[in-house]
Each structure stands twice: as C-alpha cells, then as structure tokens.
CSV table of C-alpha atoms and ligand atoms in Angstrom, one decimal:
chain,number,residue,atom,x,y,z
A,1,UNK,CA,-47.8,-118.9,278.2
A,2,UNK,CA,-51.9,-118.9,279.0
A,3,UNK,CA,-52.6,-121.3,276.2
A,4,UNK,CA,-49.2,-123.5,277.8
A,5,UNK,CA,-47.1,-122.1,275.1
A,6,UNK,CA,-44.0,-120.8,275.0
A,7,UNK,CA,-41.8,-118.8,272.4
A,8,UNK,CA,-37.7,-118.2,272.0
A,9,UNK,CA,-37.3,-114.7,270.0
A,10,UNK,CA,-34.0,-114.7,267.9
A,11,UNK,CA,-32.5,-114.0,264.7
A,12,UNK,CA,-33.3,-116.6,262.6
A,13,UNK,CA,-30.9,-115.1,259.8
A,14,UNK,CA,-28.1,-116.6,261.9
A,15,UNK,CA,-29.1,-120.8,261.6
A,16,UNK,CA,-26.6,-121.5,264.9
A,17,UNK,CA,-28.6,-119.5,267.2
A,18,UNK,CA,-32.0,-121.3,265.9
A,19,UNK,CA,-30.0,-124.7,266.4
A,20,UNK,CA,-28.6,-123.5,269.6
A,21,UNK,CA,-32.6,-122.9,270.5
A,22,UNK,CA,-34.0,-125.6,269.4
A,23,UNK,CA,-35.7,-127.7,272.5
A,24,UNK,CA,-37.3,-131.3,272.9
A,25,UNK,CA,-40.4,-129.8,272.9
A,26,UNK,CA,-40.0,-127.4,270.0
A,27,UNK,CA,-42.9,-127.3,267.3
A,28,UNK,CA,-42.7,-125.2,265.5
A,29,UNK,CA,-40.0,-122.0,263.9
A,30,UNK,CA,-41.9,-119.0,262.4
A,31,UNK,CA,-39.8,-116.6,260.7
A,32,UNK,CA,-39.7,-113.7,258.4
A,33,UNK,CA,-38.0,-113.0,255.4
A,34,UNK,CA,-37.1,-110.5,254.0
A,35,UNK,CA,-37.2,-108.8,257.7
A,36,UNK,CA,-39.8,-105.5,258.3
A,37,UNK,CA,-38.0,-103.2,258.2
A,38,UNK,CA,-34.5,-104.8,258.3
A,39,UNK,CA,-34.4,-106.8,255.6
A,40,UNK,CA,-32.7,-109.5,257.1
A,41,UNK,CA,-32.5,-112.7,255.2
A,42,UNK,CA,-32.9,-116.2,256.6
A,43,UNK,CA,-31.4,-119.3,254.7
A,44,UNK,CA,-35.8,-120.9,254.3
A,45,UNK,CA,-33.8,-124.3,253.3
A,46,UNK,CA,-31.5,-124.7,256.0
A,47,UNK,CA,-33.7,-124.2,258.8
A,48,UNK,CA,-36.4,-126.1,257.3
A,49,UNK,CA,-33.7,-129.4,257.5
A,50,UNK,CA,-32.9,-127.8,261.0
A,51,UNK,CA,-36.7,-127.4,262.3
A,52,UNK,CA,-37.3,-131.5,260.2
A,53,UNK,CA,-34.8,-132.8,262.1
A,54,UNK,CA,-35.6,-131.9,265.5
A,55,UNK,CA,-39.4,-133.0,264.6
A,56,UNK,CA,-40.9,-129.3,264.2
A,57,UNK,CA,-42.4,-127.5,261.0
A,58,UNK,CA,-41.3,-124.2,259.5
A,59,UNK,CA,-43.6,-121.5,259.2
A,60,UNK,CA,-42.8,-118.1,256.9
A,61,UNK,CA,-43.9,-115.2,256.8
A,62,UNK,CA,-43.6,-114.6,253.0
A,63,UNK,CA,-45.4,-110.9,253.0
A,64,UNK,CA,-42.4,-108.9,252.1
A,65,UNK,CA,-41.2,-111.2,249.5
A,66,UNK,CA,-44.9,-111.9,247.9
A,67,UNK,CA,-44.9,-115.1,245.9
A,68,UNK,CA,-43.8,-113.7,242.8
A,69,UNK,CA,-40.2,-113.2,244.5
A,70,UNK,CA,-40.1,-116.2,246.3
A,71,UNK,CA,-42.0,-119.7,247.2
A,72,UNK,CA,-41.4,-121.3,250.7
A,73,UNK,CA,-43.4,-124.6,250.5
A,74,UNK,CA,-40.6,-125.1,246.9
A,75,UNK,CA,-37.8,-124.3,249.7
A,76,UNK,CA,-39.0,-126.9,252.4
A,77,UNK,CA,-40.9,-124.6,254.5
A,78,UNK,CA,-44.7,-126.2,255.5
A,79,UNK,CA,-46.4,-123.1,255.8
A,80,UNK,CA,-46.3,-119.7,253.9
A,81,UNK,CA,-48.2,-116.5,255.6
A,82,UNK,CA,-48.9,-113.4,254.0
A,83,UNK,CA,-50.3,-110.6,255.4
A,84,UNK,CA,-52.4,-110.5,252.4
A,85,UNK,CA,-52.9,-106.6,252.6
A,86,UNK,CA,-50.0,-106.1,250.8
A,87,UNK,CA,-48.6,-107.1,248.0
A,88,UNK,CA,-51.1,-110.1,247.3
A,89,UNK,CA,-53.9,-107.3,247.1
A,90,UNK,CA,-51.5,-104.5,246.3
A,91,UNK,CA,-54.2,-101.4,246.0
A,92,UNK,CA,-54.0,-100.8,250.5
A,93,UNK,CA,-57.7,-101.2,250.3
A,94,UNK,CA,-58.6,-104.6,252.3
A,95,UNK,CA,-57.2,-106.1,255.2
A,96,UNK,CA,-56.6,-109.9,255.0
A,97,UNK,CA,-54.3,-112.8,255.8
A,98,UNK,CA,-53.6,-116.5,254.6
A,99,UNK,CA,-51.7,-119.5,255.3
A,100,UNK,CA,-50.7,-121.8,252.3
A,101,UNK,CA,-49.6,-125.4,253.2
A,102,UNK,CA,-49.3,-128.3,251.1
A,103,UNK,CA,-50.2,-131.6,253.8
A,104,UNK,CA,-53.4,-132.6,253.4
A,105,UNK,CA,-53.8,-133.3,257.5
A,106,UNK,CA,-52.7,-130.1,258.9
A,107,UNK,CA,-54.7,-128.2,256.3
A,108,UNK,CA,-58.2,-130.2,257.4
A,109,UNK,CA,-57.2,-128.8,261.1
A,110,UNK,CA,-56.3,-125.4,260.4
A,111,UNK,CA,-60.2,-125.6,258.1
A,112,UNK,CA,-62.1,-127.4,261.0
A,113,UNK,CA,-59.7,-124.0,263.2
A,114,UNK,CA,-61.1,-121.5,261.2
A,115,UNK,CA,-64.8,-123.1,260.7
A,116,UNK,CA,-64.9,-123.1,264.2
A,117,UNK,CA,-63.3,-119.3,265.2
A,118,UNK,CA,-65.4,-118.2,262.5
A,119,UNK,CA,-62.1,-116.0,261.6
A,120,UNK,CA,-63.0,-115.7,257.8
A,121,UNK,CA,-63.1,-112.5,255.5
A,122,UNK,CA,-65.7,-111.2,254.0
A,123,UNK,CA,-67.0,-111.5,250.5
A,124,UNK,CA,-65.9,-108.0,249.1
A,125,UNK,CA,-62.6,-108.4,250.8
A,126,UNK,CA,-61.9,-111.4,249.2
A,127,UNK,CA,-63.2,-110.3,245.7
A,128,UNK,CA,-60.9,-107.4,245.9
A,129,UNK,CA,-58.2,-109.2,246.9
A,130,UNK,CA,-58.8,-111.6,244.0
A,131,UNK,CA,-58.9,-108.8,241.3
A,132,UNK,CA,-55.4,-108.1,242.9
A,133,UNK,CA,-54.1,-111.0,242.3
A,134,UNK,CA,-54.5,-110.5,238.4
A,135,UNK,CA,-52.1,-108.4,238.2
A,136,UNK,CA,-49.9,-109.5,240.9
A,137,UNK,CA,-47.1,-110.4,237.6
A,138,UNK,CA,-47.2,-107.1,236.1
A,139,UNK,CA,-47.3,-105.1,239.8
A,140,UNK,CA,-44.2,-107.1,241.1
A,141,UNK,CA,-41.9,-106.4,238.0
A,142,UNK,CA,-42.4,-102.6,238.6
A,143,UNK,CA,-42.0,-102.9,242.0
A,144,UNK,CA,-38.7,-105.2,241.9
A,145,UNK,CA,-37.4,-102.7,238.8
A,146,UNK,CA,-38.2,-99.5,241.0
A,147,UNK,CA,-37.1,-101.2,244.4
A,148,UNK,CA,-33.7,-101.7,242.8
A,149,UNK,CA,-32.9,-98.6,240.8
A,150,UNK,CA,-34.0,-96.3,243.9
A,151,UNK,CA,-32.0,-98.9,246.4
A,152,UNK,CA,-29.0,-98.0,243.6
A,153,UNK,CA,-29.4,-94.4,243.5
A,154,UNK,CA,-29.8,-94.1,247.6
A,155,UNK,CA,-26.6,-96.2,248.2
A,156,UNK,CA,-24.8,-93.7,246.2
A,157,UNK,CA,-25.9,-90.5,247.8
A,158,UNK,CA,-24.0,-88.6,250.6
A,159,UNK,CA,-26.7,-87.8,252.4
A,160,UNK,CA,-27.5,-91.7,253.3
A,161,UNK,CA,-25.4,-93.6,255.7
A,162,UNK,CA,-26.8,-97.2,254.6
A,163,UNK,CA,-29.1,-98.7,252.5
A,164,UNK,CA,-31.0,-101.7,253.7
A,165,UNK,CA,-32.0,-104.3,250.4
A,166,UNK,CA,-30.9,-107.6,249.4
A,167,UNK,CA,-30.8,-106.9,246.1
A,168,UNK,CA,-27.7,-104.6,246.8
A,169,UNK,CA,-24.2,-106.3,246.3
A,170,UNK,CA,-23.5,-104.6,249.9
A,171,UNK,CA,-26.0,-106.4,251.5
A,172,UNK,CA,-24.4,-108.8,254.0
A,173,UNK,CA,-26.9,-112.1,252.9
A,174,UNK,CA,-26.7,-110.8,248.9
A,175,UNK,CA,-25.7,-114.5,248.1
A,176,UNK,CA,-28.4,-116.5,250.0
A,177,UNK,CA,-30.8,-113.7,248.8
A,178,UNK,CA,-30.1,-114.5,244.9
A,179,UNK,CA,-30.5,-117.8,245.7
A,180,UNK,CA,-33.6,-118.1,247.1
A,181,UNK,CA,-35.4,-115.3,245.8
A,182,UNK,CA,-36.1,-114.1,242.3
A,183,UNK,CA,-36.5,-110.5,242.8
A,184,UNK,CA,-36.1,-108.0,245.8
A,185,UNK,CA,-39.5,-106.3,246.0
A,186,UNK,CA,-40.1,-102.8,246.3
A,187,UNK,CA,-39.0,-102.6,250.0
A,188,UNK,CA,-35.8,-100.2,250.5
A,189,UNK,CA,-34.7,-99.2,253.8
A,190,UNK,CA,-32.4,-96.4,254.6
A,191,UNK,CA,-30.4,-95.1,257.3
A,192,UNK,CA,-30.4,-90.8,256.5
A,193,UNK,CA,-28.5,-90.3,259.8
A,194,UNK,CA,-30.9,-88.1,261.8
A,195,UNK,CA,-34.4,-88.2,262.9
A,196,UNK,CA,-34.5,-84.1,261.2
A,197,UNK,CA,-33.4,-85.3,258.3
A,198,UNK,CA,-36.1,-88.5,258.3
A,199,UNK,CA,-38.9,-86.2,258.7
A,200,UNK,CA,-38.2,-83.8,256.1
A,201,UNK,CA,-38.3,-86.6,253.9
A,202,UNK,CA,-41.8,-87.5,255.4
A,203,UNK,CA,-42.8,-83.9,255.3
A,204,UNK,CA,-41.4,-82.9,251.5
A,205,UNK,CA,-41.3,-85.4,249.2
A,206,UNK,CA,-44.6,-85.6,247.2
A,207,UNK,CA,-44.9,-89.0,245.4
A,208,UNK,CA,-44.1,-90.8,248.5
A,209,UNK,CA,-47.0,-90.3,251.0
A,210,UNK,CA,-46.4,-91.0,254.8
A,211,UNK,CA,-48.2,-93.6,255.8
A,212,UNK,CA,-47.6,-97.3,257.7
A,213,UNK,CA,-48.9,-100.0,255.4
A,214,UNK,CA,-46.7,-101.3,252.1
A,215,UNK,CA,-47.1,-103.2,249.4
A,216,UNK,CA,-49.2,-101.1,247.0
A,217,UNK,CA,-49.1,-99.0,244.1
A,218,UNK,CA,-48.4,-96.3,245.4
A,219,UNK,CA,-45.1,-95.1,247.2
A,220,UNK,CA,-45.1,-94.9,250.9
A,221,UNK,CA,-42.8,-93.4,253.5
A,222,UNK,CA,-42.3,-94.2,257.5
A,223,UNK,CA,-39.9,-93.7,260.0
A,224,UNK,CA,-40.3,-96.8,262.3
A,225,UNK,CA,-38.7,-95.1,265.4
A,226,UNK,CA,-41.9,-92.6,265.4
A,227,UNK,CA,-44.6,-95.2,263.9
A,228,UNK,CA,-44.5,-99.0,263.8
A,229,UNK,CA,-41.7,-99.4,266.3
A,230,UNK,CA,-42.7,-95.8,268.6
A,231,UNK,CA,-43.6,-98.7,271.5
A,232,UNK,CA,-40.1,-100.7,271.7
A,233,UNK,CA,-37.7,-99.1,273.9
A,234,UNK,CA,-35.3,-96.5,272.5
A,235,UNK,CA,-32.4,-98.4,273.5
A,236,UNK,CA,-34.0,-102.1,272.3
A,237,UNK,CA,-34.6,-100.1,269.2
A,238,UNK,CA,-30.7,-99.1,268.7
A,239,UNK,CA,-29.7,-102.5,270.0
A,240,UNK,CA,-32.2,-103.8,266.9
A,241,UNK,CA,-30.3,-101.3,264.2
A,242,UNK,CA,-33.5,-98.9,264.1
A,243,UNK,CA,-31.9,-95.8,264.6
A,244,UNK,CA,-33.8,-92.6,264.4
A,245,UNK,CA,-32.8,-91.8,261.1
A,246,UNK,CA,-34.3,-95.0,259.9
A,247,UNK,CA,-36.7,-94.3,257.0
A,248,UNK,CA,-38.6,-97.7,255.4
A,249,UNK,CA,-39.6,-96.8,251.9
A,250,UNK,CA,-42.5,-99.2,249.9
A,251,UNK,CA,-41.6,-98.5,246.3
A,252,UNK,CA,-44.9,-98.4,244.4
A,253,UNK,CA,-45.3,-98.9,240.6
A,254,UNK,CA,-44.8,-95.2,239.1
A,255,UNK,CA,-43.1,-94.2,236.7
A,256,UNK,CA,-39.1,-94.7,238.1
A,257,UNK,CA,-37.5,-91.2,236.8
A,258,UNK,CA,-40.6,-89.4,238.8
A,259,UNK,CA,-39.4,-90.9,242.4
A,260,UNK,CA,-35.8,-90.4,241.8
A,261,UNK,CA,-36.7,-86.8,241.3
A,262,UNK,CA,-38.5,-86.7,244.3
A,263,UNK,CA,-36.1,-88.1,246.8
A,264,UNK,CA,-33.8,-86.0,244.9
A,265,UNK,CA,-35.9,-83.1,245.2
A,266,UNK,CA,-35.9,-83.4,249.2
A,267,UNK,CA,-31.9,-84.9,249.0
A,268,UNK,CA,-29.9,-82.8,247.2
B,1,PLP,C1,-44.0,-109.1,257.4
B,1,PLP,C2,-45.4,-108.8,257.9
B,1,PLP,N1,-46.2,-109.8,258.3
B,1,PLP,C3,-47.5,-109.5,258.8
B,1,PLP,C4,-47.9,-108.2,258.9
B,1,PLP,C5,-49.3,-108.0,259.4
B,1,PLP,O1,-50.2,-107.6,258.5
B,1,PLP,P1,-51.7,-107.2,258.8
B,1,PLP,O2,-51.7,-105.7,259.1
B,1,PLP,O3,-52.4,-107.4,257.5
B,1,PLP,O4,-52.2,-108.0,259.9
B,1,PLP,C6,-47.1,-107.2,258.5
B,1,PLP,C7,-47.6,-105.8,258.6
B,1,PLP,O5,-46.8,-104.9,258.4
B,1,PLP,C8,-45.8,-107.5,258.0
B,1,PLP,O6,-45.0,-106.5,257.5
C-alpha cells in the first residue's frame, strides 16, 4: 500500500471468488498454476475473459508448468513469469526471472522499467540459462514421464494419505488440467501423514537430496511445514492443506526404476 497499491489474496482455482473480487479499480490478476506446492489448477482462459472484461490483464506464473507443458499468452493470459531458475535453466545453477508478453506497448514500458532499475542479469547467468534451454525438450519428457509414474506408484502405497498432481485421475481439476496443459511436470506432492515420517524420507532416501529449489535434473525433497512455508502460521498452514506430513518432491530426469527403488527403499 506504500506505492498506493493494493492486493486481494484468494484462490484463483475457484473463478467465482476472483469474479466476486474483482473491483472498479482492479488491474491486474496474477496467479499461479500449477500451485507451489499444492498444485492447484486455475482455469488461465476463464479468468483471462473474467480479468478482459472488467478492463484488467492476466498475469501467470508459468514456473511450475515450464513452457513445454503449457503456454499462457496461447490461453489469453498477457503475461507469462517464470522464475527462470527452474525448469527454463533446469541444472539449479543460476538465479533468474522473465516476463514474456506479446503487446508491443506494455513491453516498451516494462524495457524503458528495467533500463531504468537496472534489474538485468548478468552475462554468465544468461548464457547458462540459454545452454538450458537446449535441452529444455528432452529435460521435460523425462521429467513429465518420471512425475507421472512416481505420482502412480505413491498414490498406490499405504503409507501415503494423498498425492498432490494433476496428472492423477484423482486430482479434483484433472479435466481443466488435460486441457490446458500438455504434460504434468515433474512436481509430485504427497501427504505421508506425519512430520516423523516426512523426515525420514528427507533423512534416507538417497537419490532425492533435501533441498528447496526444483526444477532440475536432479531429484529433490522438502517438507514445506519445516522449509519454504516454516514462517506462515501453523494453523494458516493447516487451514492452506500443508500439513506436517507434507513432503513436495521435484522429480529430476534419472533413470525412473532407480527413484522408485528409493522411495521404496525408505517406504516399505
Ligand atoms: C511458482 C514460483 N514462482 C516464482 C518463484 C521464485 O523464484 P526465484 O527463487 O527464482 O525468485 C518460485 C520459487 O520457488 C516458484 O515456485
């Protein structure tokens, strides 16, 4: 509210409660999706009609999904964000971001913006993130194929509770999901009941290596409760779905049969 702004948080995978927001003065709707760590889904279409209508733009945050999975600006959206230290680079060795937008207008003001702030990355970063790119094809298969077979396997195993990935038939948005995207990343989140039994899987399983980023080759584990979301409230955090036997998995590209064994390995 310093700069005279002011925000609405809600969940934008339910379109009534972004109509139901929606002010005079609204300008713009940022979203996410798929959701970190949730993966909620949020129809990119519908509330890009929504946020045209009522004279705003629609902003996404496209990291999860990476651009192999799914397009925005082909959906109606006017802006796509990446947090392009993930999947875009895919080797967690740079930190970068981007904003892709197709009119002509706002993308002279967001240059003349970032001129100005001087916010631009440096040559090796974006060389890195380049050579990245290359390979952003083959990385995204693997991760897609890996994402779904270990989302498969978890979803059958009695020691989870719920698996988190719209790729699954269970998931509650599986239809709008298919629809708008064309694979379901390497994102899996799982609910393995208790916080003990979250970090033995931190603490035992060997291909996966505890850490907070995602999006790269290699397999990473973190229990949100203790890392990324340790500063919300414990009972916002419950009210949100992250219980403390939430685990978020990033699926990297090995070889599939080698994680299975892993999780197995810790699982039973
Ligand atoms: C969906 C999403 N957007 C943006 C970011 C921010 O990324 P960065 O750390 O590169 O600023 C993250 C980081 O986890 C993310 O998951």
């Amino acid at each position: 509210s310093r700069l005279g702004l002011t925000f609405t948080f809600l969940d934008t995978s339910d379109p009534s409660e972004v109509a139901n927001a929606i002010r005079d003065e609204t300008k713009l709707i940022h979203l996410e999706t798929p959701t970190n760590p949730l993966m909620r889904v949020s129809d990119i279409t519908k509330l890009a009609n929504l946020a045209h209508d009522a004279g705003a733009l629609l902003s996404v945050d496209n990291t999860f999904a990476s651009p192999f999975n799914q397009r925005p600006l082909e959906l109606g959206a006017d802006f796509t964000v990446h947090s392009s230290t993930k999947y875009l680079n895919g080797h967690s060795d740079v930190i970068g971001g981007l904003i892709a937008l197709r009119d002509p207008e706002l993308t002279e003001e967001l240059l003349f913006i970032r001129k100005s702030s001087g916010a631009v990355p440096g040559p090796m970063d974006c060389w890195l993130t380049l050579r990245g790119i290359k390979t952003l094809y083959v990385r995204m298969r693997q991760h897609n194929a890996n994402g779904l077979a270990i989302a498969r396997y978890l979803e059958n195993h009695p020691a989870v509770d719920r698996v988190y990935y719209p790729g699954l038939e269970s998931h509650p948005q599986y239809a709008l999901a298919v629809e708008q995207m064309d694979g379901f990343t390497g994102m899996v989140s799982v609910d393995v009941g208790t916080l003990e039994r979250a970090r033995a899987l931190t603490e035992h399983l060997s291909i996966f290596a505890l850490a907070e980023s995602l999006g790269g080759v290699e397999s990473l584990i973190s229990v949100p409760a203790l890392m990324t979301h340790a500063s919300v409230p414990e009972d916002r955090r419950s009210a949100m779905g992250i219980n403390p036997g939430f685990v978020r998995l990033s699926v990297g590209i090995e070889e599939e049969a080698d994680l299975i064994r892993d999780l197995e390995g810790v699982l039973g």
